[in-house]
Amino acid sequence: MANSSISALRGGCPAPFFNELSFPTEGGHVEGRLCSPLGPLSCCIPCPMTDWAYPDNFNTATAAADWINVAGMICCGFLLISWIVLPVEKTHRHYLSISLTCAVALMNLGFIVPLAAKPNQCFNEITPHGMDTSSVCAASGSFLLAGGWAGIMWVFLRALSLHLQICWQLVVGRNYMWFSQVLGWGIPIIGLVILLVFSGVSFRFGGTCHINHENSLADFWIPLLVFAGLTVIIQFATFGYCIKVYLASLTDNSASTEGSGMPSYSNSIRTMTPRQAYRRIRRVIQLQWRGIVIVLIIIADVIFFAVIFVFLDNTVESLKTNPQKALVWAACLMAFDGDKNKCLDKAKDLVVGLPTVTAVLILLAMNGLWLLLLLGRWSMVTGWVEFFGALRGNRTKKEFVSVDARIDIKQDPRSYEMLSRDSGKAETVLTPVSATKSPTRGGRHTPDYFGQGARYQPHQRSFSSPRPPQQIHWDTMQGYQDAYPMPTMSPTRPHNYEDMNPLGMNRIEKEEEADYPAPRSPPRSQYPQPGAADYSRDHPFI
């Protein structure tokens, strides 16, 4: 009975082909049928086409790539949970890294969903399932395309952020964060809606649904490659600027440093020397080299996948418009009664080679592994150990510590702090310099408050060395002596002031008054005012 039904469906077409008129014109992705006129009949290749154009190990290769996606999804999940649960000093989380990891996780879901659901790829013998007839196809295609869109957008935003910091010395703050969130998720959502409406997805290349050929260049591939091209241009422009600054620093003979530790607001591209610019760029690259490598890896994977899939899509569509290309292969299948293994060499020119397909799928699947290797840190492992240790009751007791309980000369001791909440973090406390006791002397004496030496505590970013204080002597009597000079004493009258009591009334001999000249009178006005008394004349007061 089954053989008779299959023969009826063939409708006169030789095996393994089926007559298109034997199937309804609705249901599944009808445009995905691969049919060719054979005399008065329209004969179609059985679904799925990959089972006839590729060897039997094609399904094994795609399944292996799907399991690598599972491993990549586990890596992405570990990173996301670590960033959520653990403190920031353990993970060094950043919104650019979090968003890029979410995009890669979406792309992995596009391969994991069909691996778990194991859906039937075909609606009938010649028609593949589309998003209208298979919920698994709609979910896997949406995850894959949305993840691809979001991945391209977030590597573009990451490359742009690095370019602004290195080449333009702009600090990307909160405004850039909100701009990135709107652009990084808004464009993928809008792009996904547009491509699902005007193109749709269906089973065309293995167990995962991909975008259909209709309008795919306009609503997906061209915009995606435009942002990918901009990312490459920005990244290589940044590299070119770094190389230029490095070469300029080699010829820079100015003996300058990056700063003296004091705040400066004049550092710009025009005021910085080449050596200073090179040191600043080197610091930025040392902090963000992982992000740079991730950008290059993901952009290479997406561009590789886009080029290969567009080539495969155009090859399949060319068979519809020009069936003569597949005539040799079709004749081989009919001659050997549908034995594909004897005709695989004829199908090499019609499809992309299996090694290339396997390489594309594995590279896409490994993005999650690259994220863990480059964005993950060993401190995450220690953070989880401390986290689970705290759950078992080994939480470190929180306590306040006196300001002079301990001293850490390696840190800046200018502030009083409590113990850190993290036991692994160094505490910074300040112990005031104790007063140095003066040696015991007999009798009354004045303590030496100004003879103590304080330790020099250099600033963490200070490049200066301590200098001895300048010995400045300020004599408060100097100005008074200049204005009122002491009288010159006669040699016969020695200074016998040592025995005088400074707090008592002392009698000075009357004859000494002649030795003290009278204070100078102000200069006489050349133009006295009329009616004003003239007290500078040499006459006694009356």
GROMACS .gro file of N, CA, C and O in nm, residues 411-507:
model
  388
  411GLN      N    1   4.949   5.128   5.107
  411GLN     CA    2   4.831   5.198   5.060
  411GLN      C    3   4.837   5.343   5.108
  411GLN      O    4   4.920   5.381   5.191
  412ASP      N    5   4.747   5.421   5.057
  412ASP     CA    6   4.742   5.562   5.092
  412ASP      C    7   4.683   5.576   5.232
  412ASP      O    8   4.566   5.543   5.251
  413PRO      N    9   4.758   5.623   5.332
  413PRO     CA   10   4.708   5.623   5.469
  413PRO      C   11   4.641   5.753   5.507
  413PRO      O   12   4.645   5.792   5.622
  414ARG      N   13   4.580   5.823   5.415
  414ARG     CA   14   4.524   5.954   5.446
  414ARG      C   15   4.377   5.949   5.484
  414ARG      O   16   4.313   6.050   5.498
  415SER      N   17   4.319   5.831   5.497
  415SER     CA   18   4.178   5.823   5.532
  415SER      C   19   4.157   5.708   5.628
  415SER      O   20   4.230   5.608   5.626
  416TYR      N   21   4.059   5.722   5.712
  416TYR     CA   22   4.023   5.618   5.806
  416TYR      C   23   3.915   5.531   5.742
  416TYR      O   24   3.820   5.581   5.686
  417GLU      N   25   3.930   5.399   5.752
  417GLU     CA   26   3.834   5.308   5.691
  417GLU      C   27   3.806   5.191   5.785
  417GLU      O   28   3.884   5.162   5.876
  418MET      N   29   3.693   5.124   5.758
  418MET     CA   30   3.663   5.000   5.825
  418MET      C   31   3.723   4.886   5.747
  418MET      O   32   3.773   4.903   5.638
  419LEU      N   33   3.714   4.768   5.804
  419LEU     CA   34   3.755   4.651   5.729
  419LEU      C   35   3.666   4.633   5.609
  419LEU      O   36   3.546   4.657   5.616
  420SER      N   37   3.723   4.590   5.498
  420SER     CA   38   3.644   4.567   5.377
  420SER      C   39   3.550   4.450   5.399
  420SER      O   40   3.577   4.357   5.473
  421ARG      N   41   3.436   4.454   5.328
  421ARG     CA   42   3.343   4.342   5.333
  421ARG      C   43   3.402   4.218   5.270
  421ARG      O   44   3.362   4.107   5.298
  422ASP      N   45   3.496   4.237   5.181
  422ASP     CA   46   3.561   4.124   5.115
  422ASP      C   47   3.691   4.095   5.189
  422ASP      O   48   3.778   4.180   5.201
  423SER      N   49   3.701   3.972   5.240
  423SER     CA   50   3.818   3.937   5.319
  423SER      C   51   3.945   3.938   5.239
  423SER      O   52   4.053   3.950   5.292
  424GLY      N   53   3.935   3.924   5.107
  424GLY     CA   54   4.054   3.922   5.024
  424GLY      C   55   4.105   4.058   4.986
  424GLY      O   56   4.207   4.071   4.922
  425LYS      N   57   4.032   4.162   5.025
  425LYS     CA   58   4.070   4.297   4.985
  425LYS      C   59   4.152   4.362   5.094
  425LYS      O   60   4.121   4.350   5.213
  426ALA      N   61   4.256   4.429   5.056
  426ALA     CA   62   4.346   4.490   5.153
  426ALA      C   63   4.278   4.605   5.223
  426ALA      O   64   4.210   4.686   5.161
  427GLU      N   65   4.294   4.612   5.356
  427GLU     CA   66   4.236   4.721   5.433
  427GLU      C   67   4.334   4.836   5.436
  427GLU      O   68   4.456   4.816   5.442
  428THR      N   69   4.283   4.955   5.439
  428THR     CA   70   4.364   5.076   5.442
  428THR      C   71   4.326   5.154   5.566
  428THR      O   72   4.212   5.199   5.578
  429VAL      N   73   4.415   5.166   5.661
  429VAL     CA   74   4.389   5.238   5.784
  429VAL      C   75   4.500   5.339   5.802
  429VAL      O   76   4.603   5.336   5.735
  430LEU      N   77   4.483   5.425   5.901
  430LEU     CA   78   4.580   5.531   5.926
  430LEU      C   79   4.616   5.529   6.072
  430LEU      O   80   4.527   5.529   6.158
  431THR      N   81   4.739   5.525   6.102
  431THR     CA   82   4.789   5.536   6.238
  431THR      C   83   4.858   5.670   6.252
  431THR      O   84   4.956   5.697   6.183
  432PRO      N   85   4.806   5.758   6.335
  432PRO     CA   86   4.870   5.890   6.347
  432PRO      C   87   5.010   5.876   6.407
  432PRO      O   88   5.039   5.786   6.486
  433VAL      N   89   5.095   5.965   6.363
  433VAL     CA   90   5.234   5.964   6.410
  433VAL      C   91   5.236   6.003   6.558
  433VAL      O   92   5.183   6.108   6.596
  434SER      N   93   5.286   5.916   6.636
  434SER     CA   94   5.288   5.942   6.781
  434SER      C   95   5.385   6.054   6.813
  434SER      O   96   5.489   6.070   6.748
  435ALA      N   97   5.353   6.130   6.916
  435ALA     CA   98   5.438   6.242   6.955
  435ALA      C   99   5.568   6.191   7.016
  435ALA      O  100   5.568   6.101   7.100
  436THR      N  101   5.676   6.245   6.972
  436THR     CA  102   5.807   6.204   7.022
  436THR      C  103   5.837   6.279   7.152
  436THR      O  104   5.831   6.402   7.156
  437LYS      N  105   5.864   6.203   7.253
  437LYS     CA  106   5.893   6.265   7.382
  437LYS      C  107   6.035   6.320   7.383
  437LYS      O  108   6.129   6.254   7.338
  438SER      N  109   6.046   6.439   7.437
  438SER     CA  110   6.178   6.500   7.447
  438SER      C  111   6.254   6.438   7.562
  438SER      O  112   6.195   6.391   7.659
  439PRO      N  113   6.384   6.436   7.555
  439PRO     CA  114   6.462   6.378   7.667
  439PRO      C  115   6.443   6.456   7.795
  439PRO      O  116   6.419   6.576   7.795
  440THR      N  117   6.450   6.382   7.904
  440THR     CA  118   6.427   6.442   8.036
  440THR      C  119   6.544   6.532   8.072
  440THR      O  120   6.662   6.494   8.061
  441ARG      N  121   6.510   6.651   8.114
  441ARG     CA  122   6.611   6.747   8.155
  441ARG      C  123   6.577   6.796   8.294
  441ARG      O  124   6.461   6.790   8.338
  442GLY      N  125   6.678   6.848   8.358
  442GLY     CA  126   6.655   6.905   8.488
  442GLY      C  127   6.602   7.047   8.478
  442GLY      O  128   6.643   7.124   8.394
  443GLY      N  129   6.510   7.081   8.570
  443GLY     CA  130   6.455   7.214   8.570
  443GLY      C  131   6.346   7.233   8.469
  443GLY      O  132   6.300   7.140   8.404
  444ARG      N  133   6.306   7.361   8.456
  444ARG     CA  134   6.199   7.394   8.361
  444ARG      C  135   6.258   7.407   8.221
  444ARG      O  136   6.366   7.459   8.204
  445HIS      N  137   6.183   7.363   8.121
  445HIS     CA  138   6.227   7.375   7.983
  445HIS      C  139   6.103   7.378   7.894
  445HIS      O  140   5.993   7.341   7.935
  446THR      N  141   6.123   7.429   7.776
  446THR     CA  142   6.014   7.439   7.678
  446THR      C  143   6.016   7.319   7.586
  446THR      O  144   6.120   7.288   7.528
  447PRO      N  145   5.905   7.246   7.573
  447PRO     CA  146   5.906   7.128   7.482
  447PRO      C  147   5.931   7.171   7.339
  447PRO      O  148   5.887   7.277   7.296
  448ASP      N  149   6.000   7.086   7.269
  448ASP     CA  150   6.031   7.112   7.128
  448ASP      C  151   5.921   7.054   7.041
  448ASP      O  152   5.921   6.935   7.007
  449TYR      N  153   5.820   7.138   7.010
  449TYR     CA  154   5.709   7.091   6.929
  449TYR      C  155   5.740   7.091   6.780
  449TYR      O  156   5.668   7.031   6.701
  450PHE      N  157   5.842   7.161   6.741
  450PHE     CA  158   5.868   7.178   6.598
  450PHE      C  159   5.991   7.100   6.552
  450PHE      O  160   6.029   7.111   6.436
  451GLY      N  161   6.049   7.024   6.638
  451GLY     CA  162   6.167   6.949   6.599
  451GLY      C  163   6.140   6.809   6.552
  451GLY      O  164   6.230   6.735   6.520
  452GLN      N  165   6.011   6.766   6.553
  452GLN     CA  166   5.978   6.631   6.512
  452GLN      C  167   5.969   6.621   6.361
  452GLN      O  168   5.925   6.712   6.296
  453GLY      N  169   6.010   6.508   6.307
  453GLY     CA  170   6.006   6.484   6.163
  453GLY      C  171   5.894   6.386   6.128
  453GLY      O  172   5.886   6.278   6.187
  454ALA      N  173   5.808   6.427   6.040
  454ALA     CA  174   5.698   6.339   5.995
  454ALA      C  175   5.743   6.258   5.875
  454ALA      O  176   5.820   6.305   5.792
  455ARG      N  177   5.692   6.135   5.866
  455ARG     CA  178   5.725   6.049   5.751
  455ARG      C  179   5.660   6.102   5.624
  455ARG      O  180   5.545   6.146   5.626
  456TYR      N  181   5.734   6.092   5.519
  456TYR     CA  182   5.681   6.136   5.388
  456TYR      C  183   5.599   6.022   5.327
  456TYR      O  184   5.648   5.911   5.310
  457GLN      N  185   5.474   6.048   5.297
  457GLN     CA  186   5.385   5.949   5.235
  457GLN      C  187   5.357   5.993   5.092
  457GLN      O  188   5.276   6.082   5.068
  458PRO      N  189   5.424   5.933   4.996
  458PRO     CA  190   5.403   5.977   4.857
  458PRO      C  191   5.266   5.936   4.807
  458PRO      O  192   5.210   5.834   4.849
  459HIS      N  193   5.212   6.019   4.720
  459HIS     CA  194   5.085   5.983   4.655
  459HIS      C  195   5.107   5.865   4.561
  459HIS      O  196   5.217   5.844   4.510
  460GLN      N  197   5.000   5.788   4.538
  460GLN     CA  198   5.013   5.668   4.457
  460GLN      C  199   5.054   5.699   4.313
  460GLN      O  200   5.118   5.618   4.249
  461ARG      N  201   5.015   5.812   4.261
  461ARG     CA  202   5.045   5.847   4.121
  461ARG      C  203   5.141   5.965   4.114
  461ARG      O  204   5.140   6.041   4.020
  462SER      N  205   5.220   5.984   4.222
  462SER     CA  206   5.315   6.094   4.224
  462SER      C  207   5.450   6.044   4.176
  462SER      O  208   5.496   5.938   4.215
  463PHE      N  209   5.511   6.119   4.089
  463PHE     CA  210   5.641   6.084   4.035
  463PHE      C  211   5.751   6.174   4.093
  463PHE      O  212   5.863   6.177   4.043
  464SER      N  213   5.719   6.253   4.194
  464SER     CA  214   5.817   6.340   4.256
  464SER      C  215   5.881   6.271   4.375
  464SER      O  216   5.829   6.174   4.428
  465SER      N  217   5.990   6.320   4.417
  465SER     CA  218   6.062   6.265   4.532
  465SER      C  219   6.053   6.365   4.647
  465SER      O  220   6.038   6.485   4.625
  466PRO      N  221   6.064   6.318   4.771
  466PRO     CA  222   6.055   6.413   4.884
  466PRO      C  223   6.173   6.507   4.886
  466PRO      O  224   6.287   6.469   4.860
  467ARG      N  225   6.145   6.630   4.919
  467ARG     CA  226   6.249   6.733   4.928
  467ARG      C  227   6.255   6.783   5.071
  467ARG      O  228   6.152   6.794   5.138
  468PRO      N  229   6.375   6.815   5.122
  468PRO     CA  230   6.385   6.865   5.261
  468PRO      C  231   6.319   7.003   5.271
  468PRO      O  232   6.320   7.081   5.176
  469PRO      N  233   6.257   7.030   5.383
  469PRO     CA  234   6.192   7.161   5.400
  469PRO      C  235   6.296   7.273   5.402
  469PRO      O  236   6.407   7.257   5.451
  470GLN      N  237   6.257   7.382   5.342
  470GLN     CA  238   6.348   7.498   5.338
  470GLN      C  239   6.353   7.564   5.475
  470GLN      O  240   6.250   7.581   5.542
  471GLN      N  241   6.474   7.596   5.516
  471GLN     CA  242   6.495   7.660   5.646
  471GLN      C  243   6.473   7.810   5.632
  471GLN      O  244   6.559   7.883   5.582
  472ILE      N  245   6.356   7.853   5.667
  472ILE     CA  246   6.320   7.996   5.657
  472ILE      C  247   6.311   8.053   5.798
  472ILE      O  248   6.236   8.001   5.882
  473HIS      N  249   6.390   8.155   5.825
  473HIS     CA  250   6.390   8.219   5.958
  473HIS      C  251   6.320   8.353   5.946
  473HIS      O  252   6.352   8.435   5.861
  474TRP      N  253   6.225   8.371   6.032
  474TRP     CA  254   6.147   8.495   6.031
  474TRP      C  255   6.168   8.564   6.165
  474TRP      O  256   6.124   8.514   6.269
  475ASP      N  257   6.235   8.679   6.160
  475ASP     CA  258   6.263   8.755   6.280
  475ASP      C  259   6.161   8.867   6.288
  475ASP      O  260   6.159   8.958   6.205
  476THR      N  261   6.076   8.858   6.389
  476THR     CA  262   5.971   8.960   6.403
  476THR      C  263   6.027   9.095   6.444
  476THR      O  264   5.962   9.196   6.427
  477MET      N  265   6.149   9.099   6.500
  477MET     CA  266   6.206   9.225   6.545
  477MET      C  267   6.284   9.296   6.437
  477MET      O  268   6.329   9.409   6.457
  478GLN      N  269   6.301   9.228   6.319
  478GLN     CA  270   6.384   9.288   6.216
  478GLN      C  271   6.323   9.417   6.164
  478GLN      O  272   6.389   9.519   6.148
  479GLY      N  273   6.191   9.414   6.134
  479GLY     CA  274   6.127   9.535   6.083
  479GLY      C  275   6.124   9.646   6.186
  479GLY      O  276   6.139   9.764   6.154
  480TYR      N  277   6.108   9.610   6.314
  480TYR     CA  278   6.107   9.712   6.419
  480TYR      C  279   6.244   9.777   6.434
  480TYR      O  280   6.257   9.898   6.452
  481GLN      N  281   6.350   9.697   6.427
  481GLN     CA  282   6.484   9.752   6.440
  481GLN      C  283   6.520   9.841   6.322
  481GLN      O  284   6.594   9.937   6.337
  482ASP      N  285   6.467   9.806   6.202
  482ASP     CA  286   6.497   9.893   6.088
  482ASP      C  287   6.429  10.028   6.104
  482ASP      O  288   6.483  10.131   6.061
  483ALA      N  289   6.307  10.030   6.160
  483ALA     CA  290   6.235  10.157   6.176
  483ALA      C  291   6.288  10.239   6.293
  483ALA      O  292   6.290  10.361   6.289
  484TYR      N  293   6.326  10.169   6.402
  484TYR     CA  294   6.374  10.237   6.523
  484TYR      C  295   6.510  10.180   6.560
  484TYR      O  296   6.518  10.084   6.639
  485PRO      N  297   6.615  10.229   6.502
  485PRO     CA  298   6.749  10.175   6.531
  485PRO      C  299   6.791  10.203   6.675
  485PRO      O  300   6.752  10.304   6.733
  486MET      N  301   6.866  10.110   6.730
  486MET     CA  302   6.917  10.127   6.865
  486MET      C  303   7.028  10.233   6.864
  486MET      O  304   7.103  10.245   6.768
  487PRO      N  305   7.042  10.307   6.970
  487PRO     CA  306   7.148  10.410   6.976
  487PRO      C  307   7.285  10.345   6.991
  487PRO      O  308   7.298  10.235   7.043
  488THR      N  309   7.379  10.416   6.942
  488THR     CA  310   7.518  10.370   6.956
  488THR      C  311   7.565  10.405   7.096
  488THR      O  312   7.551  10.519   7.142
  489MET      N  313   7.616  10.307   7.163
  489MET     CA  314   7.658  10.326   7.301
  489MET      C  315   7.807  10.359   7.305
  489MET      O  316   7.886  10.313   7.222
  490SER      N  317   7.838  10.433   7.400
  490SER     CA  318   7.978  10.472   7.420
  490SER      C  319   8.057  10.353   7.473
  490SER      O  320   8.002  10.272   7.550
  491PRO      N  321   8.181  10.341   7.435
  491PRO     CA  322   8.261  10.228   7.486
  491PRO      C  323   8.277  10.232   7.635
  491PRO      O  324   8.297  10.129   7.699
  492THR      N  325   8.271  10.356   7.691
  492THR     CA  326   8.289  10.366   7.835
  492THR      C  327   8.166  10.325   7.911
  492THR      O  328   8.170  10.307   8.032
  493ARG      N  329   8.051  10.311   7.838
  493ARG     CA  330   7.927  10.272   7.905
  493ARG      C  331   7.887  10.136   7.851
  493ARG      O  332   7.823  10.126   7.749
  494PRO      N  333   7.926  10.034   7.917
  494PRO     CA  334   7.890   9.899   7.868
  494PRO      C  335   7.743   9.871   7.887
  494PRO      O  336   7.674   9.939   7.964
  495HIS      N  337   7.695   9.771   7.815
  495HIS     CA  338   7.556   9.728   7.826
  495HIS      C  339   7.542   9.639   7.948
  495HIS      O  340   7.586   9.524   7.948
  496ASN      N  341   7.484   9.695   8.051
  496ASN     CA  342   7.462   9.619   8.175
  496ASN      C  343   7.315   9.584   8.189
  496ASN      O  344   7.248   9.622   8.285
  497TYR      N  345   7.262   9.518   8.086
  497TYR     CA  346   7.120   9.483   8.091
  497TYR      C  347   7.098   9.337   8.127
  497TYR      O  348   6.984   9.290   8.128
  498GLU      N  349   7.203   9.260   8.151
  498GLU     CA  350   7.183   9.119   8.177
  498GLU      C  351   7.114   9.094   8.309
  498GLU      O  352   7.040   8.997   8.325
  499ASP      N  353   7.139   9.185   8.408
  499ASP     CA  354   7.083   9.164   8.541
  499ASP      C  355   6.946   9.225   8.558
  499ASP      O  356   6.889   9.220   8.667
  500MET      N  357   6.892   9.283   8.453
  500MET     CA  358   6.760   9.345   8.465
  500MET      C  359   6.651   9.241   8.463
  500MET      O  360   6.661   9.138   8.396
  501ASN      N  361   6.548   9.274   8.537
  501ASN     CA  362   6.429   9.187   8.539
  501ASN      C  363   6.337   9.229   8.425
  501ASN      O  364   6.290   9.343   8.422
  502PRO      N  365   6.308   9.142   8.331
  502PRO     CA  366   6.224   9.185   8.216
  502PRO      C  367   6.081   9.214   8.256
  502PRO      O  368   6.009   9.279   8.182
  503LEU      N  369   6.038   9.163   8.372
  503LEU     CA  370   5.900   9.188   8.415
  503LEU      C  371   5.891   9.297   8.522
  503LEU      O  372   5.781   9.324   8.572
  504GLY      N  373   6.004   9.356   8.563
  504GLY     CA  374   6.003   9.456   8.669
  504GLY      C  375   6.027   9.596   8.616
  504GLY      O  376   6.052   9.617   8.497
  505MET      N  377   6.016   9.694   8.706
  505MET     CA  378   6.042   9.833   8.672
  505MET      C  379   6.190   9.860   8.698
  505MET      O  380   6.239   9.845   8.810
  506ASN      N  381   6.263   9.900   8.598
  506ASN     CA  382   6.406   9.922   8.607
  506ASN      C  383   6.434  10.070   8.587
  506ASN      O  384   6.376  10.134   8.499
  507ARG      N  385   6.526  10.119   8.665
  507ARG     CA  386   6.562  10.261   8.657
  507ARG      C  387   6.678  10.277   8.561
  507ARG      O  388   6.776  10.205   8.567
   0.00000   0.00000   0.00000
